[in-house]
Tab-separated table of C-alpha atoms and ligand atoms in Angstrom:
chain	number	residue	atom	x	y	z
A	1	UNK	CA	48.100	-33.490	-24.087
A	2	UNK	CA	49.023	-37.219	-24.350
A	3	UNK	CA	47.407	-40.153	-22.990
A	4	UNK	CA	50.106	-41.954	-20.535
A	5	UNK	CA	49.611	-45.190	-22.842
A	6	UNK	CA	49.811	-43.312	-25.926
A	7	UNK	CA	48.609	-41.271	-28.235
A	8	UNK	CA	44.430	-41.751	-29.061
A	9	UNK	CA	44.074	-40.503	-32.380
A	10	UNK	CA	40.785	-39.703	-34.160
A	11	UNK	CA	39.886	-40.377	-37.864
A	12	UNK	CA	38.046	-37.314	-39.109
A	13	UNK	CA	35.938	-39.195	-42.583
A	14	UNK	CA	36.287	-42.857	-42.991
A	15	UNK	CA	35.389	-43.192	-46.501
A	16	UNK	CA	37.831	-44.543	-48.754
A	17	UNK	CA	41.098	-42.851	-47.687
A	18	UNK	CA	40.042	-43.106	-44.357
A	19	UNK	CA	39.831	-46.201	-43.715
A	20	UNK	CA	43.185	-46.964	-45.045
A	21	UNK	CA	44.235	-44.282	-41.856
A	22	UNK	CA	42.683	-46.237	-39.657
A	23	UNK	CA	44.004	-49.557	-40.752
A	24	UNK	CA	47.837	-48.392	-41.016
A	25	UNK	CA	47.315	-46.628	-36.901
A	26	UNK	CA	46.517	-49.908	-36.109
A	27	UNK	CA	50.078	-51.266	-36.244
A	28	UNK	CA	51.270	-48.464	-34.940
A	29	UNK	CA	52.826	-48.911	-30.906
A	30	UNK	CA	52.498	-45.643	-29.953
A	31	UNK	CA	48.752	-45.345	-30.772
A	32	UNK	CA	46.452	-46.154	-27.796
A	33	UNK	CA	43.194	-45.542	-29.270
A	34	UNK	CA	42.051	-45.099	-32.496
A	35	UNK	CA	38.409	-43.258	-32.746
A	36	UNK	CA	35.985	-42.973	-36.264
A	37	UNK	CA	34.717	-40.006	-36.463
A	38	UNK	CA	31.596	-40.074	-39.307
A	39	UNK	CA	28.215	-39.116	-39.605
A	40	UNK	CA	27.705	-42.121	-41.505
A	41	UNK	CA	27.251	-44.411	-39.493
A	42	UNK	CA	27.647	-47.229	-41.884
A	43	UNK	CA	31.685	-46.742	-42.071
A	44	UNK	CA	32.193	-47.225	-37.801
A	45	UNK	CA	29.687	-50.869	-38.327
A	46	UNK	CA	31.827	-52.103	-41.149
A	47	UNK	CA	35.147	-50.644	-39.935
A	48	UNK	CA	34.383	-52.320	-36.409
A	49	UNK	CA	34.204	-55.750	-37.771
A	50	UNK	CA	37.765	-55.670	-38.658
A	51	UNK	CA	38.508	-53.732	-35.722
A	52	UNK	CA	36.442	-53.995	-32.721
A	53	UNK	CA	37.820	-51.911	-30.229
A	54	UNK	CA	37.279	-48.681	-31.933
A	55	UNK	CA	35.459	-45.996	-30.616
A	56	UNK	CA	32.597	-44.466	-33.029
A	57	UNK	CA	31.561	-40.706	-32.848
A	58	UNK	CA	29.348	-38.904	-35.785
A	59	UNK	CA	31.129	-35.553	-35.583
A	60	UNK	CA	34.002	-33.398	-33.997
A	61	UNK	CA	32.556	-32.038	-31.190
A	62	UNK	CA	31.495	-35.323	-29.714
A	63	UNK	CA	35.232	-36.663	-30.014
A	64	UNK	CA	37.480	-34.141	-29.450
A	65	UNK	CA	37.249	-34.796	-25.501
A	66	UNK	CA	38.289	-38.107	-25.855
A	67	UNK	CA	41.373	-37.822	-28.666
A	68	UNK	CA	44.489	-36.173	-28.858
A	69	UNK	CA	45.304	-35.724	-32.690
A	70	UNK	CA	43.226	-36.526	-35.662
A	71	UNK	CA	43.214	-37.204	-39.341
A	72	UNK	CA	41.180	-35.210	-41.158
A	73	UNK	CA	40.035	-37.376	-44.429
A	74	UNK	CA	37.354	-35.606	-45.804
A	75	UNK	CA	36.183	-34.135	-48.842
A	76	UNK	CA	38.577	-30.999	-49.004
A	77	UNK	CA	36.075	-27.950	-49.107
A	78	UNK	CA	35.666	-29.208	-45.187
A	79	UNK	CA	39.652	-29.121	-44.402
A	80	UNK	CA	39.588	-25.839	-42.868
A	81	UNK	CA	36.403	-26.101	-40.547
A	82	UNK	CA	37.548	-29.136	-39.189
A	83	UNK	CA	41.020	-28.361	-38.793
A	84	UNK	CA	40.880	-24.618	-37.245
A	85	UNK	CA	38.285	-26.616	-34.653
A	86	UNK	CA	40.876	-29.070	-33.828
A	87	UNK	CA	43.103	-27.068	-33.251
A	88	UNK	CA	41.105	-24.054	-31.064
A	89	UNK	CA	40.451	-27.263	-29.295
A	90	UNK	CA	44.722	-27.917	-28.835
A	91	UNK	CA	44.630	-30.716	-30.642
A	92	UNK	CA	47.502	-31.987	-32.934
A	93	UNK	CA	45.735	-32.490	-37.134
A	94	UNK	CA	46.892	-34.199	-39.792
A	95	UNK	CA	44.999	-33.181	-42.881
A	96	UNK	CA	44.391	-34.743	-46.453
A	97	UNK	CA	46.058	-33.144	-49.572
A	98	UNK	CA	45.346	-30.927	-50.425
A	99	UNK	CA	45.793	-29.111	-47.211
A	100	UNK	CA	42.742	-26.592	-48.186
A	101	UNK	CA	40.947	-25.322	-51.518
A	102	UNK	CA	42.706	-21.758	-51.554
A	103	UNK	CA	46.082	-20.489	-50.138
A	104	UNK	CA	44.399	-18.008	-47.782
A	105	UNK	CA	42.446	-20.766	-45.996
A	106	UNK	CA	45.879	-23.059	-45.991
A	107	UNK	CA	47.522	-19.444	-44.484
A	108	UNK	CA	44.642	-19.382	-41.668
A	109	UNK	CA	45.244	-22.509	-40.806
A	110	UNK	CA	49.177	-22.413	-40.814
A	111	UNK	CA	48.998	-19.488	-38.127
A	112	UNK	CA	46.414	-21.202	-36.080
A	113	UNK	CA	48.085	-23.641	-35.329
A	114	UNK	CA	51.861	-21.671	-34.909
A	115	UNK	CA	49.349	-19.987	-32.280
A	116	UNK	CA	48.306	-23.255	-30.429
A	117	UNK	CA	51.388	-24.771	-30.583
A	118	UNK	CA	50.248	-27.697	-32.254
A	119	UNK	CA	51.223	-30.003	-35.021
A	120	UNK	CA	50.169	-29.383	-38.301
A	121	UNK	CA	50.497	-31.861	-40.904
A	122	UNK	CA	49.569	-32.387	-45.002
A	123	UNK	CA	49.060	-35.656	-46.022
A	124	UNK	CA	51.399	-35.506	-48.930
A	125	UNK	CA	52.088	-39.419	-49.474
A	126	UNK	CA	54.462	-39.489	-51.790
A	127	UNK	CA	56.990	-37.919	-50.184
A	128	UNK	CA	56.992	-40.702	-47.985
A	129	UNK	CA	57.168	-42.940	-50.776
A	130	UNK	CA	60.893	-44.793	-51.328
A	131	UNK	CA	60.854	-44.732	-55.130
A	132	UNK	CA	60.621	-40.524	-54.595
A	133	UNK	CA	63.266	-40.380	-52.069
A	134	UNK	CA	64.774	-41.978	-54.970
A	135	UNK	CA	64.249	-40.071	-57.677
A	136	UNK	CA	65.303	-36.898	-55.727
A	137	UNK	CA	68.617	-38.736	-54.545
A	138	UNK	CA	69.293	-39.044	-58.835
A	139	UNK	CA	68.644	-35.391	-58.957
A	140	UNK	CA	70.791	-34.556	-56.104
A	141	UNK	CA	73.332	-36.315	-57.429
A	142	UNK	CA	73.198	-35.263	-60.931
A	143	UNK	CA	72.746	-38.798	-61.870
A	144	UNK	CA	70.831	-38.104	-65.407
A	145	UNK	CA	73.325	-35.474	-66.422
A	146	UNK	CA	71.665	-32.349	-67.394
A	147	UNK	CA	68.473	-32.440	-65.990
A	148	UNK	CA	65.884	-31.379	-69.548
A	149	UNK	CA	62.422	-31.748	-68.473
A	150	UNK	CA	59.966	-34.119	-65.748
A	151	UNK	CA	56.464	-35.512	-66.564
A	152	UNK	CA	53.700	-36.500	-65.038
A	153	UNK	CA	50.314	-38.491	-65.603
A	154	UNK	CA	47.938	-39.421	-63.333
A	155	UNK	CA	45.028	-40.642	-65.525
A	156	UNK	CA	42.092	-42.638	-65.081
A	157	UNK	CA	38.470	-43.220	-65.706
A	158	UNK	CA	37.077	-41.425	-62.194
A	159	UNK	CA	36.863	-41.438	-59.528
A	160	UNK	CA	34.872	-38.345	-59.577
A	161	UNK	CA	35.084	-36.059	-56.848
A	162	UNK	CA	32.048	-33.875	-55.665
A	163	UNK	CA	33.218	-30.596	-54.144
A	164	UNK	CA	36.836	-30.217	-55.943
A	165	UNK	CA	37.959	-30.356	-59.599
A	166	UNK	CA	40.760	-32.404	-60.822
A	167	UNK	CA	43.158	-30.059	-60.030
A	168	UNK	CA	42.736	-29.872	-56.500
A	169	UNK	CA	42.260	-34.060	-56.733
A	170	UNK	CA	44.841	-35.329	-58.142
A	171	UNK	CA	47.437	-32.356	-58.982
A	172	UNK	CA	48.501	-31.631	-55.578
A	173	UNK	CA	50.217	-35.411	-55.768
A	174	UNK	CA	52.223	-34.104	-58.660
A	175	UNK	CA	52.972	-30.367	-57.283
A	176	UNK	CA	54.344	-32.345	-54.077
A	177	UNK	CA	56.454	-34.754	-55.803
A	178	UNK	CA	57.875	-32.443	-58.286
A	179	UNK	CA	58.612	-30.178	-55.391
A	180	UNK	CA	59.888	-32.672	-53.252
A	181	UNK	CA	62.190	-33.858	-56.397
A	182	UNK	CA	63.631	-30.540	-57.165
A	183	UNK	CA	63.950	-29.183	-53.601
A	184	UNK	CA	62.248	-25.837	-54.802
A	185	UNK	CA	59.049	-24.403	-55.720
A	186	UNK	CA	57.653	-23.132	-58.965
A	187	UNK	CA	57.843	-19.612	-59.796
A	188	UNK	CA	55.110	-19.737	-62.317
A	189	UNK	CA	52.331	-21.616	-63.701
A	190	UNK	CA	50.237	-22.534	-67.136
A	191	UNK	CA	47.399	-24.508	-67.208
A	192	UNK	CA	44.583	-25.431	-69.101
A	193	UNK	CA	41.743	-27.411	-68.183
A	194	UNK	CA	38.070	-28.397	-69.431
A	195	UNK	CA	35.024	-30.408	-68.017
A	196	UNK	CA	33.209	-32.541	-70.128
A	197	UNK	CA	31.442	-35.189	-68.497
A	198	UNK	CA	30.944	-33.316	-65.167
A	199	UNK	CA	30.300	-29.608	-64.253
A	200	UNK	CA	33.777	-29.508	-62.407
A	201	UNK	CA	36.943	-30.077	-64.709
A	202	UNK	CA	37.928	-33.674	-65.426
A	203	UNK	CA	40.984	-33.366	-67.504
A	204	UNK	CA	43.762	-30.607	-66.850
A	205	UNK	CA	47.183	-30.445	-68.097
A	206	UNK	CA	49.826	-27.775	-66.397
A	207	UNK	CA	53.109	-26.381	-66.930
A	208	UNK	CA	55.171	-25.399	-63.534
A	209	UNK	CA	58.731	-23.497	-64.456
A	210	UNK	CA	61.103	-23.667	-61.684
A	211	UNK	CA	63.684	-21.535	-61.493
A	212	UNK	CA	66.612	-23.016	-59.705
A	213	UNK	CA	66.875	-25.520	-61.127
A	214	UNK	CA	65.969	-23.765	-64.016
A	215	UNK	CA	63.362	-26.320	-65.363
A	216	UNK	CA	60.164	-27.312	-66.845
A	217	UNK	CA	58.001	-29.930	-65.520
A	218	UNK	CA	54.639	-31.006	-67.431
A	219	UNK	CA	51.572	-32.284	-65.659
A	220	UNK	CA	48.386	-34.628	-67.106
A	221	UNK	CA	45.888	-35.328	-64.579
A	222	UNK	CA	42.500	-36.721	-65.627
A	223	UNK	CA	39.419	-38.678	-63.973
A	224	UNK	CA	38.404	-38.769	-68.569
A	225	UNK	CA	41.140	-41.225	-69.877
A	226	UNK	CA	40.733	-44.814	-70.731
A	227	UNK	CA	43.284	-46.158	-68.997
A	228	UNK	CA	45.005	-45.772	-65.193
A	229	UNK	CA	48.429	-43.915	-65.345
A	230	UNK	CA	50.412	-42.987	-62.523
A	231	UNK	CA	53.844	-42.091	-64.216
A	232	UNK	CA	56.440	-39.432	-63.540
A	233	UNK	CA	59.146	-39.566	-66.157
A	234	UNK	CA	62.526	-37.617	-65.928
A	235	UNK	CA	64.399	-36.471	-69.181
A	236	UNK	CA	68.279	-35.849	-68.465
A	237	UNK	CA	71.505	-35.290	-71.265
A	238	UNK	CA	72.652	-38.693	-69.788
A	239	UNK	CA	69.776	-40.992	-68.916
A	240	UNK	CA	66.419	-41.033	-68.088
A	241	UNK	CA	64.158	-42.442	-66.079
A	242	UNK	CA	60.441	-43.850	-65.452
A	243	UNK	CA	58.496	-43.896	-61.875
A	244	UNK	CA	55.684	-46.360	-62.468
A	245	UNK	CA	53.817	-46.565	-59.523
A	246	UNK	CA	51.595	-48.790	-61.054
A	247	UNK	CA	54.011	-51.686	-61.173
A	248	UNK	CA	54.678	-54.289	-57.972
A	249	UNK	CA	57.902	-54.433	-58.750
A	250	UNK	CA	60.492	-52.369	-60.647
A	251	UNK	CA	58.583	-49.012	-60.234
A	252	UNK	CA	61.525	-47.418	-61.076
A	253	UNK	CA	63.339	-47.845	-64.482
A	254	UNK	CA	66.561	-45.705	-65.151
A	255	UNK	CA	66.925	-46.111	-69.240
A	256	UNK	CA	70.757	-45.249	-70.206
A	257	UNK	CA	70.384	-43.927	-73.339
A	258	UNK	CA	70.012	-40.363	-75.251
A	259	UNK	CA	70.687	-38.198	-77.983
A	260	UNK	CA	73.069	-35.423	-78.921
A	261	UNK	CA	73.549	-33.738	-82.183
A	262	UNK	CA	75.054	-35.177	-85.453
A	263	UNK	CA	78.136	-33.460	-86.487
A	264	UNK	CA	76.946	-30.623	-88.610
A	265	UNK	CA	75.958	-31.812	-92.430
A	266	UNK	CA	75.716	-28.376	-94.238
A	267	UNK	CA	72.673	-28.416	-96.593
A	268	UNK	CA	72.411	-32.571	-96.440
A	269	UNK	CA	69.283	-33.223	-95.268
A	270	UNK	CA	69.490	-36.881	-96.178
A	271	UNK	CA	71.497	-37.587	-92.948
A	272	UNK	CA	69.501	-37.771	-89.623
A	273	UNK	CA	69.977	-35.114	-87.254
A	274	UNK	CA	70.587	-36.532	-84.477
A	275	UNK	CA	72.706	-39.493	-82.759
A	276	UNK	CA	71.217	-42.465	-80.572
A	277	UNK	CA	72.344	-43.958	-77.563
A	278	UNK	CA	70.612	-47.331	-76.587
A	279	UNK	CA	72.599	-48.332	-73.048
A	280	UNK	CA	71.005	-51.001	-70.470
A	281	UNK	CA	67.707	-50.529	-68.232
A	282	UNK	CA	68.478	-50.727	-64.870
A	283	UNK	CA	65.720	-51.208	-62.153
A	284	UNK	CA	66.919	-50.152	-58.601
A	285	UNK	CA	65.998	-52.622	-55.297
A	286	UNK	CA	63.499	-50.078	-53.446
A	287	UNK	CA	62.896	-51.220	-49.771
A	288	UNK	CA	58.958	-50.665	-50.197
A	289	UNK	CA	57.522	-49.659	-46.899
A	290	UNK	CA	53.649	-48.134	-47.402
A	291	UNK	CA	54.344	-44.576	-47.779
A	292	UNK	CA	51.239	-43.965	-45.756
A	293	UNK	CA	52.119	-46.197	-42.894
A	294	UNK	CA	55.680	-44.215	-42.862
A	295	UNK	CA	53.484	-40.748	-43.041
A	296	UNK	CA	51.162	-41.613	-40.029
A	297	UNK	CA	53.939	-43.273	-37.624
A	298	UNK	CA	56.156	-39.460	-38.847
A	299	UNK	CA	52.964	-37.725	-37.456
A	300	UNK	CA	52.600	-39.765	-34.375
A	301	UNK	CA	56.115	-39.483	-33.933
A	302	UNK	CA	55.793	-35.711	-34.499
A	303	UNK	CA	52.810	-34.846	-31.820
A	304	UNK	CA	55.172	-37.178	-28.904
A	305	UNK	CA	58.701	-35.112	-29.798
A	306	UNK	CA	57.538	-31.685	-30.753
A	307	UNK	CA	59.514	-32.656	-34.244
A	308	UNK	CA	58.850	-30.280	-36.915
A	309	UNK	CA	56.777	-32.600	-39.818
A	310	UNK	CA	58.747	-33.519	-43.218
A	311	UNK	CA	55.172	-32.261	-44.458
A	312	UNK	CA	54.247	-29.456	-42.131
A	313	UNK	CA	51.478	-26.362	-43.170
A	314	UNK	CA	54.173	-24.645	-45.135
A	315	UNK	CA	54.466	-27.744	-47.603
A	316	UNK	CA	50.741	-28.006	-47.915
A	317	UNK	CA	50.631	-24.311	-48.308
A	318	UNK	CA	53.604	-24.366	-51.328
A	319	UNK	CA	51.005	-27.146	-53.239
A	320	UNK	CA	48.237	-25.133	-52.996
A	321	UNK	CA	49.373	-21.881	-53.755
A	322	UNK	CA	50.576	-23.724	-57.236
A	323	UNK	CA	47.074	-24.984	-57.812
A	324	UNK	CA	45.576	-21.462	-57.088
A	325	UNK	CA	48.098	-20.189	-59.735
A	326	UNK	CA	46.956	-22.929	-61.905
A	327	UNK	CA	42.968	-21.986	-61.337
A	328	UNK	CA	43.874	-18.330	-62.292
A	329	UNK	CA	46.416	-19.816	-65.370
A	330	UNK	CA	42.962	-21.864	-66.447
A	331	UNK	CA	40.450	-18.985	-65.880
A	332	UNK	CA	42.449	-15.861	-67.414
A	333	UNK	CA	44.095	-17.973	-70.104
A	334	UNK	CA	47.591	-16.985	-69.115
A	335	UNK	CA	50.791	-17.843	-67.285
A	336	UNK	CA	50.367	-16.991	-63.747
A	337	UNK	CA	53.658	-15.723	-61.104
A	338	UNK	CA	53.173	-17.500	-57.708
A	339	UNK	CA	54.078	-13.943	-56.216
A	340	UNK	CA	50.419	-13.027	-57.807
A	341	UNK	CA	49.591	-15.770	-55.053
A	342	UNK	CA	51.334	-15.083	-52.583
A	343	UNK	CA	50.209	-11.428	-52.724
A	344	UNK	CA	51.554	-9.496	-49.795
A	345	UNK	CA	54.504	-12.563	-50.128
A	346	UNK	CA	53.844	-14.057	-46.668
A	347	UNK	CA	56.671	-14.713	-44.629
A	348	UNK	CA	56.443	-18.531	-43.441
A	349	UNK	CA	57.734	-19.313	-40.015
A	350	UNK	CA	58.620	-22.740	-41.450
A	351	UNK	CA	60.233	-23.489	-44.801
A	352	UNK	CA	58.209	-24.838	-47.849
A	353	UNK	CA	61.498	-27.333	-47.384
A	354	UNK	CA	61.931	-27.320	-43.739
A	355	UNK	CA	65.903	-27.887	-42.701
A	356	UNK	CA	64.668	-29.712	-39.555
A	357	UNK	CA	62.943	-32.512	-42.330
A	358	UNK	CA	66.146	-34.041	-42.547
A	359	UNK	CA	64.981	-36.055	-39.484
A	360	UNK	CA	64.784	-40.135	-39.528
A	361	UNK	CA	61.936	-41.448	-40.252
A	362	UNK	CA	61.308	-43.783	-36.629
A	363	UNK	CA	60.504	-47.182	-38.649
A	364	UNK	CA	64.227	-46.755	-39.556
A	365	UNK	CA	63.297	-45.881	-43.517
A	366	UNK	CA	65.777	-42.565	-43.860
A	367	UNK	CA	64.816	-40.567	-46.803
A	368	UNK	CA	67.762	-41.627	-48.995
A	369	UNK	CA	70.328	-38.087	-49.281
A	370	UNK	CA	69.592	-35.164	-47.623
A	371	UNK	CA	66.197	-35.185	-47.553
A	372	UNK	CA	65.555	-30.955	-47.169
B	401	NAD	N1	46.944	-39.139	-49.795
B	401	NAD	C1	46.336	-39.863	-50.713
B	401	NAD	O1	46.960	-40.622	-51.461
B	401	NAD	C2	44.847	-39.756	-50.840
B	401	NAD	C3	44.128	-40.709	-51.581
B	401	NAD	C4	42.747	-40.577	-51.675
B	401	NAD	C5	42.090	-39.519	-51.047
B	401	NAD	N2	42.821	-38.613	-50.350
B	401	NAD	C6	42.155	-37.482	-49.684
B	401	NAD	O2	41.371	-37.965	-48.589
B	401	NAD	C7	40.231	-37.143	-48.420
B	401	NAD	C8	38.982	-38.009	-48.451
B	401	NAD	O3	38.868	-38.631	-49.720
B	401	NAD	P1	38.027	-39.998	-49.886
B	401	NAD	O4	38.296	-40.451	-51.264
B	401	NAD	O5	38.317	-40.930	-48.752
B	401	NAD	O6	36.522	-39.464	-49.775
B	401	NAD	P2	35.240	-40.332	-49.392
B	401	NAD	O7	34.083	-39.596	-49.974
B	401	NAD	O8	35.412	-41.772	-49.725
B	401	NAD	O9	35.147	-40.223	-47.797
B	401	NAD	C9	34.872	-39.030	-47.143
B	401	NAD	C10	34.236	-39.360	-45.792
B	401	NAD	O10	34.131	-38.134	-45.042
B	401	NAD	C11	32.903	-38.168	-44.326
B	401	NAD	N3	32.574	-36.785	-43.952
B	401	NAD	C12	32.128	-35.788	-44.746
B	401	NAD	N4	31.994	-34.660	-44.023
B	401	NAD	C13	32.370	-34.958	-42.749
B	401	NAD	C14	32.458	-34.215	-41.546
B	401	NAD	N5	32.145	-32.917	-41.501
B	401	NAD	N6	32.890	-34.827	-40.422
B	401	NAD	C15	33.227	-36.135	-40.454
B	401	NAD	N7	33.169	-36.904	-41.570
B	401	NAD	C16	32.731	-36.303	-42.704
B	401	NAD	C17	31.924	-38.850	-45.282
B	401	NAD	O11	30.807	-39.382	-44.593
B	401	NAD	C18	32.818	-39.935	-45.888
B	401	NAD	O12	32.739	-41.124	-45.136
B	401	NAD	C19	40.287	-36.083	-49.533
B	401	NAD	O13	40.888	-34.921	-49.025
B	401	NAD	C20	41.182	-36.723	-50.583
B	401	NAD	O14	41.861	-35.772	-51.368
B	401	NAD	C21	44.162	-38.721	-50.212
């Protein structure tokens, strides 16, 4: 169900994320309408003096009559209500990372809407972000050589989060990019993770091992740290690189330079072991188009062609099956298999990395290579 003059989209929370939705759908041609959808009624008043011909409703119910698809940007313990309502009701959701707080929810919601025959979306940013396309096209193209290890840190002081730990705040940003970047998903998980200032944890650090590629891939988040970090560093035999997402320009620094062994010096340990290799630093041109402006005009483009999402329930599910792992990892103070996750190992009608994802993105911003 489509309006004739487009599509009339709802914004399901219009707190701080949500009102970034609702500025982004305003530039978007094929979006007629554009509805908040709150029960604070504070966020319509001062979203409406920026944007006057929204429509204002304080729940679900009350909109879903007059919209099509919605955003759901609300704290994530009320992902699955929301959603499975939208789409009982037929209509097309795009939901928040993460896409819910346990697999089994993200599973429920996966086969509602296969059952509906309506879009289903995660709001996985970064993989609509240009410097990632990038540093999966390196990958891809063996760029760094052998591929050691990947980082990440995403650190700050706050923002705390009420109904979710850091985990399930910041992590699934890393889960998505590493998967995205590899083009697999981890087949275990360790993680540890303590609350200090808060009764939910605030730092966490986990260790994801892929197995083809056969690889490592550490990840810091924090809301406890002194300073902002959002970094994802990549370790290869030939270079190595530095996404700083932080920077305005030259977020991504490829460093060629390395080690390798020093030819072997018996019993001498007055020789270093190793040799260095200091080469150039060379700082791609990135055509920077908001990664969440390219992620809502995919959805919209998505509920008008029936095209599966780059992002669909199956990616969402992927992250949060690796943050259930990493709960379990935390809890039980061991390395957890994702098949302990996956339990009965679900059979997903749509890839974690769809083959259909490989579609343009309609702004004309291709994922460089083969995106899936
Ligand atoms: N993709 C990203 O980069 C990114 C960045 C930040 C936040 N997020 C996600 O966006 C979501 C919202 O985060 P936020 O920081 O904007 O939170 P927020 O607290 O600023 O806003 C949440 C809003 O939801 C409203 N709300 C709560 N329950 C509701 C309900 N049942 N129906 C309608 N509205 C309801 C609240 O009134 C509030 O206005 C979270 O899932 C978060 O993980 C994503």
């Amino acid at each position: 169900m489509t309006n004739a003059t487009g599509l009339r989209v709802g914004v399901v929370g219009c707190g701080y994320w949500g009102s970034k939705h609702i500025r982004v759908l305003h530039s978007l041609e094929s979006v007629a309408t554009i509805a908040v959808i709150d029960p604070n009624p504070d966020r319509a008043l001062q979203l409406s003096r920026n944007y006057p011909a929204l429509e204002a409703y304080k729940n679900l119910d009350e909109a879903l009559p007059h919209v099509d698809a919605v955003i759901i940007a609300t704290p994530p313990s009320t992902h699955k209500p929301l959603a499975l309502k939208a789409i009982a009701a037929g209509r097309h959701v795009m939901v928040e990372k993460p896409l819910a707080t346990n697999a089994a929810d993200a599973r429920e919601m996966i086969a509602a809407a296969e059952a509906r025959g309506v879009v289903l979306m995660v709001g996985h940013t970064f993989e609509y972000h240009s410097a990632v396309w990038q540093l999966r096209e390196m990958v891809q193209k063996r760029e760094l050589g052998d591929l050691y290890y990947l980082d990440t840190a995403r650190l700050n002081l706050g923002l705390y989060q009420n109904d979710c730990n850091v985990l399930f705040d910041l992590a699934p940003h890393d889960v998505s990019i590493l998967n995205f970047v590899l083009g697999a998903t981890p087949v275990s998980v360790q993680c540890w993770s303590s609350h200090h200032a808060h009764q939910l944890e605030d730092v966490g650090y986990l260790r994801l091992h892929y197995k083809d590629p056969d690889i490592t891939a550490n990840v810091h988040v924090s809301w406890l740290d002194p300073c902002k970090v959002r970094r994802v560093t990549m370790v290869g035999s030939q270079k190595m690189v530095i996404f700083n997402d932080l920077e305005s320009e030259e977020r991504i620094k490829i460093h060629d330079k390395g080690v390798s062994q020093a030819p072997q010096l018996g019993e001498d340990l007055t020789q270093p072991p190793m040799s260095y290799r200091y080469g150039d630093v060379v700082s791609p041109h990135l055509v920077m188009n908001e990664p969440l402006l390219v992620e809502d005009e995919h959805f919209a483009d998505c509920v008008l062609s029936g095209m599966v999402p780059l992002t669909g329930g199956a990616n969402g599910l992927a992250v949060v099956e690796v943050l259930e792992a990493a709960q379990l990892s935390a809890a039980q103070g061991r390395e957890v298999l994702l098949e302990e996750v996956r339990g009965s190992k679900v059979v997903l009608a749509e890839p974690a990395m769809a083959p259909q994802a490989t579609a343009v993105l309609s702004n004309g911003s291709a994922p460089i290579g083969d995106l899936r």
